[in-house]
Coordinates of C-alpha atoms in Angstrom, one line a residue:
Chain A
M1 CA 0.1 0.5 0.0
I2 CA 3.0 2.6 1.1
K3 CA 4.8 1.5 -1.1
S4 CA 2.0 1.4 -4.5
L5 CA 1.3 5.2 -3.2
W6 CA 5.1 6.5 -3.5
N7 CA 5.6 6.8 -7.0
D8 CA 7.8 8.8 -9.4
D9 CA 5.3 11.5 -9.5
I10 CA 5.6 13.5 -6.1
R11 CA 9.8 12.9 -6.4
Q12 CA 9.2 14.5 -10.0
F13 CA 7.2 17.2 -9.3
F14 CA 10.1 18.2 -6.3
L15 CA 12.2 17.8 -9.2
A16 CA 10.9 20.1 -11.7
A17 CA 10.3 22.8 -9.1
A18 CA 13.6 23.0 -8.4
M19 CA 14.8 23.3 -11.9
A20 CA 12.4 25.6 -13.0
G21 CA 13.4 28.0 -9.6
L22 CA 17.4 27.4 -11.0
L23 CA 16.0 28.0 -14.1
A24 CA 14.8 31.7 -13.1
M25 CA 17.4 32.0 -10.7
G26 CA 19.8 31.4 -14.2
L27 CA 17.5 33.5 -16.8
A28 CA 17.8 35.8 -14.8
T29 CA 21.4 36.1 -13.9
L30 CA 22.1 35.2 -18.0
I31 CA 19.6 38.6 -19.0
P32 CA 22.1 42.0 -19.9
G33 CA 22.0 44.3 -18.4
A34 CA 23.4 43.5 -14.6
R35 CA 26.6 46.4 -15.0
A36 CA 29.4 45.4 -13.0
A37 CA 28.6 46.6 -9.8
E38 CA 31.8 48.7 -9.3
T39 CA 30.4 52.0 -11.5
R40 CA 29.7 54.6 -9.0
T41 CA 26.0 55.1 -9.1
L42 CA 23.8 58.3 -8.2
L43 CA 19.8 58.3 -7.0
N44 CA 17.9 60.6 -8.2
V45 CA 14.3 60.5 -7.1
S46 CA 12.7 63.6 -8.5
Y47 CA 8.7 64.6 -9.8
D48 CA 6.6 63.6 -12.1
P49 CA 6.2 65.1 -15.0
T50 CA 10.6 65.5 -14.9
R51 CA 11.3 61.8 -16.2
E52 CA 11.5 62.6 -20.3
L53 CA 14.2 66.2 -18.5
Y54 CA 16.6 64.2 -16.4
Q55 CA 17.1 61.4 -19.2
A56 CA 18.0 64.0 -21.8
I57 CA 19.9 66.2 -18.4
N58 CA 21.8 62.4 -17.0
D59 CA 22.6 61.7 -20.0
A60 CA 24.3 64.9 -20.8
F61 CA 26.2 65.1 -18.0
I62 CA 28.1 61.1 -17.9
K63 CA 29.3 61.9 -20.8
S64 CA 30.5 65.4 -19.7
W65 CA 31.6 63.7 -15.7
K66 CA 33.0 60.6 -18.6
A67 CA 35.2 64.2 -19.8
R68 CA 36.4 65.7 -17.0
T69 CA 37.5 62.4 -15.2
G70 CA 37.2 59.9 -16.7
E71 CA 34.6 57.8 -14.7
D72 CA 31.4 56.0 -16.2
I73 CA 29.1 56.7 -13.8
K74 CA 25.2 55.7 -14.0
I75 CA 22.0 57.6 -13.0
N76 CA 19.6 55.9 -11.0
Q77 CA 16.0 57.7 -10.9
S78 CA 12.6 57.5 -9.7
H79 CA 9.7 59.8 -10.2
G80 CA 6.3 60.0 -8.6
G81 CA 3.9 62.7 -7.1
S82 CA 6.4 65.3 -5.0
G83 CA 5.3 64.2 -2.0
K84 CA 5.3 60.6 -2.2
Q85 CA 8.7 60.7 -3.4
A86 CA 9.4 63.0 0.1
R87 CA 8.3 60.7 1.7
S88 CA 9.9 57.5 0.5
V89 CA 13.2 59.4 1.0
I90 CA 12.2 60.3 4.9
D91 CA 11.9 56.5 5.2
G92 CA 14.4 55.6 4.0
L93 CA 14.8 55.3 0.0
E94 CA 18.8 56.3 -0.5
A95 CA 18.5 59.5 -2.7
D96 CA 22.0 61.5 -3.3
V97 CA 20.0 64.3 -4.8
V98 CA 15.7 64.7 -4.9
T99 CA 15.0 67.3 -7.8
L100 CA 10.9 67.9 -6.3
A101 CA 8.8 70.6 -7.6
L102 CA 8.1 73.0 -4.3
A103 CA 10.2 73.4 -1.6
Y104 CA 8.6 71.9 1.3
D105 CA 8.9 68.7 0.3
I106 CA 12.5 69.6 0.2
D107 CA 11.9 70.9 3.8
A108 CA 9.5 68.3 5.2
I109 CA 12.7 65.8 4.6
A110 CA 14.9 67.9 6.8
D111 CA 12.6 68.4 9.4
K112 CA 11.1 65.1 9.7
A113 CA 14.3 62.4 8.6
K114 CA 16.7 64.9 9.8
L115 CA 18.3 64.3 6.2
L116 CA 19.7 67.5 5.5
D117 CA 20.0 70.9 7.1
G118 CA 17.4 73.4 7.2
T119 CA 19.0 76.2 4.6
W120 CA 19.5 74.4 2.5
Q121 CA 18.1 76.1 -0.6
N122 CA 20.9 79.3 0.4
H123 CA 23.4 76.7 -1.6
L124 CA 23.0 76.8 -5.1
G125 CA 21.9 79.8 -7.4
D126 CA 18.5 80.9 -7.8
N127 CA 16.9 79.1 -4.6
S128 CA 18.0 76.2 -6.0
A129 CA 15.8 76.1 -8.5
P130 CA 17.8 75.8 -11.6
Y131 CA 14.2 76.0 -14.3
T132 CA 11.0 77.6 -13.5
S133 CA 7.7 76.6 -14.8
T134 CA 4.5 78.0 -14.5
I135 CA 0.6 76.2 -14.8
V136 CA -1.0 76.8 -17.8
F137 CA -4.6 74.9 -18.8
L138 CA -5.0 72.3 -21.4
V139 CA -8.3 71.9 -23.1
R140 CA -9.3 70.0 -26.5
K141 CA -8.8 70.7 -30.0
G142 CA -10.9 73.6 -30.7
N143 CA -11.7 74.6 -27.2
P144 CA -15.2 74.2 -26.8
R145 CA -15.8 75.1 -23.5
Q146 CA -14.8 78.5 -24.1
I147 CA -12.1 78.2 -21.0
K148 CA -10.1 81.4 -21.6
D149 CA -8.8 82.2 -17.8
W150 CA -9.4 81.1 -13.9
D151 CA -13.3 82.1 -13.8
D152 CA -13.9 80.2 -16.3
L153 CA -13.5 76.6 -14.6
V154 CA -16.0 77.2 -11.8
K155 CA -18.8 77.5 -14.1
P156 CA -21.3 74.5 -13.6
G157 CA -20.4 71.0 -16.1
V158 CA -17.4 72.2 -16.2
S159 CA -15.1 69.4 -15.7
V160 CA -11.7 70.2 -14.1
I161 CA -8.3 67.7 -14.2
T162 CA -6.0 68.2 -11.4
P163 CA -3.9 65.5 -9.2
N164 CA -4.8 65.0 -5.7
P165 CA -2.7 68.0 -3.5
K166 CA -2.1 65.7 -0.1
T167 CA 0.3 64.1 -2.9
S168 CA 1.3 65.4 -5.9
G169 CA 3.7 69.2 -5.6
G170 CA 2.2 70.6 -9.2
A171 CA -1.6 69.5 -7.3
R172 CA -0.8 72.3 -5.1
W173 CA 1.0 74.6 -7.4
N174 CA -2.6 74.2 -9.4
Y175 CA -4.6 75.0 -6.4
L176 CA -2.1 78.5 -5.3
A177 CA -2.8 79.7 -8.7
A178 CA -6.1 79.0 -8.6
W179 CA -6.1 81.4 -5.1
G180 CA -4.4 83.9 -5.7
H181 CA -6.2 84.5 -8.5
E182 CA -9.1 85.2 -6.9
L183 CA -7.5 87.2 -4.3
N184 CA -6.5 89.4 -7.4
R185 CA -9.8 90.2 -8.4
T186 CA -11.0 90.2 -5.0
N187 CA -8.3 92.7 -3.6
G188 CA -6.9 90.2 -1.1
D189 CA -10.4 88.7 0.4
Q190 CA -9.0 85.6 1.7
A191 CA -13.1 84.2 2.3
K192 CA -14.1 84.7 -1.2
A193 CA -10.7 82.9 -2.5
E194 CA -11.9 79.8 -0.5
E195 CA -15.1 79.8 -2.1
F196 CA -14.1 80.5 -5.6
V197 CA -11.2 77.2 -4.7
A198 CA -13.9 75.3 -3.5
K199 CA -16.1 75.7 -5.9
L200 CA -13.4 74.9 -8.6
Y201 CA -12.9 71.4 -6.7
K202 CA -16.2 70.8 -7.0
N203 CA -15.9 70.2 -10.6
V204 CA -12.7 68.0 -10.2
P205 CA -14.3 64.4 -11.1
V206 CA -11.0 62.3 -10.0
L207 CA -7.6 63.1 -8.2
D208 CA -4.6 61.3 -9.5
S209 CA -2.3 60.9 -7.2
G210 CA 1.1 62.7 -9.7
A211 CA 0.8 64.6 -11.9
R212 CA 1.5 62.1 -14.7
G213 CA -2.0 60.5 -13.6
S214 CA -3.6 63.0 -14.6
T215 CA -2.3 63.9 -18.2
V216 CA -2.7 60.5 -18.9
T217 CA -6.6 61.0 -17.2
F218 CA -6.8 64.3 -19.4
A219 CA -5.3 62.7 -22.2
Q220 CA -5.2 59.1 -22.9
R221 CA -9.2 58.4 -20.9
G222 CA -10.2 61.4 -22.2
L223 CA -11.8 62.8 -19.7
G224 CA -12.8 66.0 -18.9
D225 CA -13.1 69.3 -20.2
V226 CA -9.0 71.1 -18.9
L227 CA -6.3 69.4 -17.6
L228 CA -4.2 72.0 -14.9
A229 CA -1.3 71.6 -15.4
W230 CA 2.7 72.3 -14.9
E231 CA 3.4 74.3 -18.2
N232 CA 6.4 72.1 -19.3
E233 CA 3.5 69.1 -18.8
A234 CA 1.2 70.5 -21.2
Y235 CA 3.7 71.2 -23.9
L236 CA 4.8 67.8 -24.3
A237 CA 1.2 66.6 -23.7
L238 CA 1.2 68.6 -27.0
Q239 CA 4.1 66.7 -28.3
E240 CA 3.2 63.4 -27.6
F241 CA -0.1 63.5 -28.3
G242 CA -0.3 66.5 -31.2
D243 CA -3.2 67.3 -32.4
G244 CA -6.2 67.3 -30.4
F245 CA -5.1 69.4 -27.5
E246 CA -4.8 73.5 -27.3
I247 CA -2.3 75.4 -24.4
V248 CA -4.5 78.3 -22.8
T249 CA -2.1 80.7 -20.8
P250 CA -4.7 82.7 -18.1
S251 CA -4.4 86.0 -17.6
L252 CA -2.2 85.4 -14.1
S253 CA -0.5 82.7 -12.6
I254 CA 2.2 81.1 -9.9
L255 CA 6.1 81.2 -10.1
A256 CA 7.3 77.3 -9.3
E257 CA 10.2 76.7 -8.8
P258 CA 11.1 73.1 -8.4
P259 CA 14.4 72.8 -6.2
V260 CA 16.7 71.0 -6.3
T261 CA 19.2 69.8 -3.6
V262 CA 22.1 67.3 -1.7
V263 CA 20.9 64.8 0.6
D264 CA 24.0 65.4 2.6
K265 CA 23.7 61.9 5.2
V266 CA 23.2 60.4 2.6
V267 CA 25.8 61.1 0.0
D268 CA 28.4 61.4 3.3
K269 CA 27.4 57.7 3.4
R270 CA 28.2 56.9 0.6
G271 CA 30.6 58.6 -0.9
T272 CA 29.4 60.3 -3.6
R273 CA 29.2 64.7 -2.5
A274 CA 32.0 65.7 -5.1
L275 CA 29.7 63.6 -7.8
A276 CA 26.5 65.0 -6.8
E277 CA 26.8 68.6 -6.6
A278 CA 28.6 68.6 -9.7
Y279 CA 25.4 66.8 -11.5
L280 CA 23.2 69.8 -9.7
K281 CA 25.8 72.8 -10.4
F282 CA 25.8 71.0 -14.2
L283 CA 21.9 72.3 -14.3
Y284 CA 22.8 75.6 -14.4
T285 CA 25.6 75.2 -17.3
P286 CA 24.4 76.6 -20.8
E287 CA 24.7 72.3 -21.6
A288 CA 22.0 71.7 -19.5
Q289 CA 19.8 75.0 -19.9
A290 CA 19.5 74.4 -23.3
I291 CA 18.1 71.1 -22.5
I292 CA 15.6 72.5 -20.1
A293 CA 14.2 74.2 -22.2
R294 CA 13.8 72.1 -25.2
N295 CA 11.8 69.9 -22.5
F296 CA 9.8 73.2 -22.1
Y297 CA 10.7 74.6 -18.4
R298 CA 12.1 77.8 -18.5
P299 CA 15.2 78.1 -18.1
R300 CA 17.6 80.5 -16.0
D301 CA 20.1 81.1 -18.3
P302 CA 19.7 84.8 -19.6
E303 CA 20.4 83.6 -23.2
A304 CA 18.6 80.7 -22.4
I305 CA 15.5 82.5 -22.2
K306 CA 15.9 84.1 -25.1
K307 CA 15.6 81.3 -27.2
T308 CA 12.8 80.6 -25.2
A309 CA 10.4 83.5 -26.8
A310 CA 9.4 82.5 -29.3
T311 CA 7.2 79.4 -27.2
F312 CA 6.4 80.7 -24.4
K313 CA 3.2 83.2 -24.4
P314 CA 4.4 86.1 -22.0
I315 CA 1.9 85.8 -18.5
K316 CA 2.2 87.9 -15.4
L317 CA 2.9 85.7 -12.4
F318 CA 2.9 86.3 -9.0
T319 CA 5.2 84.1 -6.5
I320 CA 4.5 82.1 -3.1
D321 CA 6.7 84.6 -1.0
D322 CA 4.8 87.5 -2.2
V323 CA 1.4 85.8 -2.2
F324 CA 1.4 82.9 0.1
G325 CA 4.6 84.3 2.9
G326 CA 6.8 81.1 1.6
W327 CA 5.9 77.3 2.2
R328 CA 5.9 76.7 4.4
K329 CA 3.0 78.8 5.7
A330 CA 1.1 78.1 2.7
Q331 CA 1.8 74.1 3.9
A332 CA 1.0 74.4 7.0
E333 CA -2.5 76.6 6.3
H334 CA -3.4 74.2 3.4
F335 CA -2.8 72.0 3.1
A336 CA -1.5 70.3 6.2
D337 CA -4.5 67.9 7.9
G338 CA -7.3 70.0 8.8
G339 CA -6.2 72.7 6.3
V340 CA -8.2 74.3 4.2
F341 CA -7.7 72.2 1.2
D342 CA -9.2 69.0 3.7
R343 CA -11.7 71.9 4.7
I344 CA -13.0 72.6 1.3
S345 CA -12.9 68.7 0.3
G346 CA -15.0 67.6 2.6
R347 CA -17.5 69.8 2.4
K348 CA -18.3 68.0 -1.6
Chain B
M1 CA -38.7 12.2 -19.2
N2 CA -37.1 12.7 -16.6
N3 CA -34.4 14.3 -18.6
Q4 CA -36.9 17.6 -19.5
A5 CA -38.8 17.8 -15.8
I6 CA -34.5 18.7 -14.8
R7 CA -33.9 21.1 -18.0
E8 CA -34.4 24.3 -18.5
P9 CA -36.5 25.7 -20.9
A10 CA -34.0 26.2 -24.3
L11 CA -34.6 30.3 -24.4
V12 CA -33.4 30.2 -20.8
R13 CA -30.8 27.7 -21.0
W14 CA -29.6 29.5 -24.5
T15 CA -29.5 33.6 -22.4
L16 CA -27.6 32.2 -20.0
T17 CA -25.2 30.4 -22.3
I18 CA -25.4 33.9 -24.4
L19 CA -25.0 36.1 -21.1
A20 CA -22.3 33.8 -19.4
L21 CA -19.9 33.9 -22.9
A22 CA -20.3 37.4 -23.8
F23 CA -19.7 38.5 -19.8
L24 CA -16.0 36.0 -20.6
A25 CA -15.8 38.6 -23.4
L26 CA -16.2 41.1 -22.3
F27 CA -14.2 40.9 -19.3
L28 CA -11.3 38.5 -20.7
A29 CA -11.1 37.7 -24.1
L30 CA -11.5 41.7 -25.2
P31 CA -9.2 43.1 -22.8
L32 CA -6.2 40.5 -23.3
M33 CA -6.9 41.4 -27.5
A34 CA -6.4 45.1 -26.7
V35 CA -3.5 43.9 -25.0
L36 CA -1.9 42.0 -27.6
V37 CA -2.8 44.9 -30.2
E38 CA -1.4 47.8 -28.4
A39 CA 1.7 45.2 -27.9
F40 CA 1.9 45.3 -31.7
A41 CA 0.8 48.4 -32.3
K42 CA 4.0 48.9 -34.5
G43 CA 4.8 46.3 -35.6
W44 CA 7.1 43.2 -34.2
N45 CA 10.2 45.3 -34.3
A46 CA 9.0 47.8 -32.0
Y47 CA 7.4 44.8 -30.1
L48 CA 11.3 43.5 -29.9
R49 CA 12.9 46.6 -29.1
A50 CA 10.1 47.7 -26.6
L51 CA 11.6 44.3 -24.8
S52 CA 15.0 44.5 -24.9
T53 CA 15.8 47.6 -23.2
D54 CA 17.5 47.3 -20.4
V55 CA 15.4 49.4 -17.8
T56 CA 12.1 46.1 -18.6
L57 CA 15.4 43.2 -19.1
S58 CA 16.1 44.0 -15.9
S59 CA 12.5 44.5 -13.7
I60 CA 12.2 40.7 -15.9
R61 CA 15.6 39.8 -14.0
L62 CA 14.2 41.0 -10.6
T63 CA 10.8 39.4 -11.6
L64 CA 11.8 36.2 -11.4
I65 CA 13.8 36.8 -8.8
V66 CA 11.6 37.6 -6.5
A67 CA 9.4 34.4 -8.1
A68 CA 12.2 32.1 -7.6
I69 CA 12.5 32.4 -3.7
S70 CA 9.3 34.2 -2.4
V71 CA 7.8 30.5 -4.2
P72 CA 9.8 27.5 -2.9
L73 CA 9.8 29.5 1.1
N74 CA 5.3 29.2 0.4
I75 CA 6.1 25.3 -0.4
A76 CA 8.3 24.5 1.8
F77 CA 5.7 26.7 4.5
G78 CA 2.1 26.3 3.2
L79 CA 3.2 22.0 3.4
S80 CA 4.2 22.0 6.6
A81 CA 1.7 24.3 8.2
S82 CA -1.4 22.5 6.1
W83 CA 0.7 19.2 7.5
A84 CA 0.0 20.2 10.9
I85 CA -3.2 21.7 10.8
A86 CA -4.9 19.1 9.1
K87 CA -3.3 15.9 10.8
F88 CA -2.7 17.0 13.8
D89 CA -4.6 18.4 17.4
F90 CA -3.4 21.3 18.9
G91 CA -4.9 24.4 20.9
G92 CA -4.6 27.5 19.1
K93 CA -5.5 25.4 15.6
S94 CA -8.2 27.6 14.3
L95 CA -6.1 30.9 15.0
L96 CA -3.4 30.0 12.7
I97 CA -5.9 28.8 10.6
S98 CA -6.7 32.7 10.3
L99 CA -3.7 34.0 10.6
I100 CA -2.7 31.6 6.7
E101 CA -6.0 33.6 5.6
L102 CA -4.9 37.2 6.8
P103 CA -2.9 38.0 3.3
F104 CA -5.9 37.4 2.2
S105 CA -8.0 39.7 3.7
V106 CA -5.7 42.5 4.7
S107 CA -5.2 45.1 1.4
P108 CA -2.0 44.7 -0.3
V109 CA -1.0 48.4 0.3
I110 CA -0.8 47.3 4.3
S111 CA 0.8 45.0 3.7
G112 CA 3.8 46.4 1.7
L113 CA 2.7 49.7 4.8
I114 CA 3.5 47.6 7.3
Y115 CA 7.3 47.0 5.7
V116 CA 7.6 50.3 5.1
L117 CA 6.1 50.8 9.6
L118 CA 8.9 48.0 10.3
F119 CA 11.9 48.4 8.6
G120 CA 11.1 51.9 7.2
L121 CA 14.2 54.7 8.4
Q122 CA 11.7 56.1 10.6
G123 CA 10.1 52.7 11.7
L124 CA 10.7 50.3 14.4
L125 CA 14.0 48.7 13.2
G126 CA 15.1 51.2 10.4
P127 CA 17.4 52.9 12.5
W128 CA 19.9 49.9 13.3
L129 CA 19.1 48.5 10.2
V130 CA 20.7 51.6 8.4
E131 CA 23.3 51.8 11.1
N132 CA 24.1 47.7 10.6
D133 CA 23.9 49.2 6.3
L134 CA 21.9 46.9 5.4
R135 CA 18.5 47.5 2.9
V136 CA 15.4 46.2 3.5
I137 CA 12.9 48.0 2.1
F138 CA 13.5 50.6 -1.2
A139 CA 15.3 46.9 -2.0
V140 CA 15.3 43.6 -3.4
P141 CA 14.8 42.0 0.5
G142 CA 11.8 44.3 0.6
I143 CA 10.3 43.8 -2.5
V144 CA 10.5 39.9 -1.5
L145 CA 9.1 40.0 1.9
A146 CA 5.9 41.9 0.7
T147 CA 5.8 38.9 -1.6
I148 CA 5.8 36.4 0.8
F149 CA 3.8 38.1 2.5
V150 CA 0.9 38.2 -0.1
T151 CA 1.3 35.0 -1.3
F152 CA 1.2 33.4 2.2
P153 CA -1.7 32.0 1.7
F154 CA -2.1 30.3 -2.0
V155 CA -0.5 26.8 -1.0
A156 CA -2.1 26.3 2.9
R157 CA -5.6 27.5 0.8
E158 CA -5.1 24.9 -1.7
L159 CA -3.9 21.7 0.9
I160 CA -5.4 22.4 4.4
P161 CA -8.7 21.2 3.0
L162 CA -7.8 18.3 1.0
M163 CA -6.1 17.5 3.6
E164 CA -8.9 17.5 6.1
E165 CA -11.1 15.5 3.5
Q166 CA -9.0 13.0 3.2
G167 CA -8.2 12.1 7.1
R168 CA -5.7 10.3 8.6
E169 CA -6.5 6.5 8.2
E170 CA -4.1 5.8 5.4
E171 CA -0.9 8.0 8.3
E172 CA -2.3 6.0 11.3
A173 CA -1.5 3.2 8.9
A174 CA 2.0 3.8 8.1
L175 CA 2.4 4.4 11.5
T176 CA 1.6 1.0 12.6
L177 CA 3.4 -0.3 9.9
G178 CA 6.3 0.9 11.2
A179 CA 7.2 4.1 8.9
S180 CA 8.8 7.3 11.4
G181 CA 6.8 10.7 10.9
L182 CA 9.0 11.8 8.3
R183 CA 8.9 9.0 6.4
T184 CA 5.0 8.9 6.3
F185 CA 4.8 12.3 4.8
W186 CA 7.2 11.7 2.2
L187 CA 5.5 8.4 1.1
V188 CA 1.3 8.3 2.2
T189 CA 1.3 12.1 2.9
L190 CA 2.5 14.5 -0.3
P191 CA 1.5 12.0 -3.2
N192 CA -2.0 12.1 -1.3
V193 CA -1.9 15.8 -2.6
R194 CA 0.1 16.4 -4.7
W195 CA -2.5 17.6 -7.5
G196 CA -3.7 20.5 -5.0
L197 CA -0.4 20.8 -4.1
F198 CA 0.6 21.8 -7.8
Y199 CA -1.6 24.4 -8.3
G200 CA -1.6 25.5 -4.9
V201 CA 2.2 26.8 -6.5
L202 CA 1.1 27.6 -9.5
L203 CA -1.5 30.4 -8.1
C204 CA 1.2 31.4 -5.2
N205 CA 3.7 31.8 -8.5
A206 CA 1.6 33.9 -10.6
R207 CA 0.1 35.7 -7.6
A208 CA 3.7 36.4 -6.8
M209 CA 5.2 37.6 -10.7
G210 CA 1.6 39.6 -10.9
E211 CA 1.4 41.4 -7.5
F212 CA 1.6 45.5 -7.6
G213 CA 0.3 46.9 -4.3
A214 CA 2.4 45.8 -1.6
V215 CA 5.1 46.1 -3.8
S216 CA 4.9 49.4 -5.6
V217 CA 4.8 50.3 -1.9
V218 CA 7.7 48.8 -1.0
S219 CA 9.8 49.5 -4.1
G220 CA 10.8 53.1 -4.4
H221 CA 10.2 52.1 -8.1
I222 CA 14.0 53.1 -9.1
R223 CA 14.4 52.4 -12.8
G224 CA 16.2 48.9 -13.6
L225 CA 16.7 48.3 -10.2
T226 CA 13.3 48.0 -7.9
N227 CA 10.7 48.0 -10.3
T228 CA 9.0 43.9 -10.4
M229 CA 6.7 43.6 -14.6
P230 CA 3.8 45.6 -12.6
L231 CA 5.5 48.3 -11.7
H232 CA 7.5 48.8 -14.7
V233 CA 4.0 48.4 -17.0
E234 CA 2.6 51.7 -15.3
I235 CA 5.8 53.3 -15.3
L236 CA 5.8 52.8 -19.6
Y237 CA 2.7 53.9 -20.0
N238 CA 2.9 56.9 -17.6
E239 CA 5.6 57.7 -20.1
Y240 CA 3.7 58.0 -23.1
D241 CA 5.9 54.6 -23.9
F242 CA 2.1 52.7 -24.2
V243 CA 4.3 49.6 -27.2
G244 CA 6.0 49.4 -24.3
A245 CA 4.2 49.5 -21.3
F246 CA 1.5 46.6 -22.7
A247 CA 4.5 44.6 -24.5
V248 CA 6.1 44.1 -21.0
A249 CA 1.9 43.7 -20.4
S250 CA 1.9 41.2 -22.4
L251 CA 4.8 39.3 -21.3
L252 CA 2.3 38.7 -18.1
A253 CA -0.5 37.6 -19.7
L254 CA 2.1 34.7 -21.0
L255 CA 2.7 33.8 -17.8
A256 CA -1.5 33.8 -16.8
L257 CA -2.2 31.6 -19.8
V258 CA 0.9 28.9 -19.5
T259 CA -0.1 29.0 -16.2
L260 CA -3.9 27.9 -17.1
A261 CA -2.0 25.5 -19.7
A262 CA -0.5 23.7 -18.0
K263 CA -2.7 23.5 -15.2
T264 CA -5.3 22.1 -17.8
A265 CA -2.8 19.6 -19.0
L266 CA -1.8 18.3 -16.2
E267 CA -5.4 17.2 -15.7
W268 CA -6.0 16.0 -18.7
W269 CA -2.7 13.8 -18.1
H270 CA -3.8 12.4 -14.9
R271 CA -8.1 12.2 -15.8
D272 CA -7.8 8.6 -14.7
E273 CA -6.3 9.7 -10.9
L274 CA -8.6 13.0 -10.7
V275 CA -11.6 10.9 -11.1
A276 CA -10.4 7.6 -9.1
T277 CA -9.4 10.3 -6.1
G278 CA -12.5 11.8 -6.7
H279 CA -11.1 15.6 -7.7

């Protein structure tokens, strides 16, 4: 009885399972791309719409570093909603440099994880923001809803696509731009501004976690009448999806300064400080500024700015420092738990 | 006559059949076709090129490694747990069963978050790990841990009812005839449950390769390093690389089809035995 039950099946099964496991492992090691571990690497943890920008920047920097030092390096990228990315760094994602959507997310890394000191924003020129952008509207071809300015977004029946300000940096810029517009129109009436923004978010059917998710929702899935987008993201969408869309520049918008910085504790531990600093300084060189302009970010370099005059429409911009008293204040007031955004989204 | 009494009218039968088929077509066949159509939208060459980029290959490699570690561990665990539960009596048995089933009822996002809370820099063990230069989350070990957690119940869930149904008589007979416990396990218990085991392994493997939520939380999304195939699909999609996204998705779909084919083939080859053992 016992003998007859012991057939070869079970032995075969384990043999087959072991073989499959070994095969998987073997295949895994055979697949090319397992580079020599000796190559030094940098990890750049960035926000959502910079994927194409940093692909181009990294290629250029790797070449320039090789020419300067003879060393081959590799730059790893991670992208996602800016707030979410900051959270990952706080939780231990070992970023040598962070290039996020707004200063507060880097402040959060300094405050909560103490990975860099609070004065980080003074370490590089232009508030540590080698490029700027602003918030514009992307609408469907022919602008069927006749969306011209911020006021058109709160009209009944207009469907607005914007990501979640809790996780996305771009979404927070969108929110503050709308607030600043209404504040400007009403000569500083905060209550009116809150009412305006609340009305706007009532027109939002879905809040994605990052700017790129919202762009895909709008452009690929065809939801919504208007996308509140980073200027660079809007131009990229035009380039990717071609004719179906057009950009509307509002009368007034916010100057977005996405900052970059070295994460002190990580680079000191990994011995990559010099490399990481060179990488960020490279962003300010004419070569990188030209790449920045090509990817539809607004460069800082006067020469590069001249060349973008044909692309970017002139737009009146206000800064977060002028209208909201800086990111820390804006974050605490509007986006922290129990802040204005929680209040108005609870009111839905 | 008897036949007619238990049969529904033709109209009802056809309606139900068509409904079932339409449902299958709508929710299984069409999406699968859509994946393939998108993957090959720019032709065979674009498909191959999309699959042979460095980052895509490394996501395939990572997925294989994760499955190759987590599936054997879950076989070992599932076998020992189900053996203990089905063949022995001990206190806290029902608690153990509930614990095994926990990953089924917990959202994968939570499964990922518990590891961040445990091993993250601000977590319980995080500071100690950093001091000793050990990386768990945002690296391969964390991805393996999260995958093991979500695939934990698959093997055990298949085996426990099977073993319970088979009872202990054969094992008791083997023991009376002088076989040792381990020998009894290898010669009696294991051969009896081999089909259930195989089925559990297939399911476990499919989920290990396809898991998104839990892995997404602990991955850190570093291109070419910590992206498994499902995560890589999302990234490619977000980068407007639709051919790339659907090409990788087609590999995952292929995995599902192979799993299905393997299961069907096995059932067919061993249909006599399956009938004999009542399956």
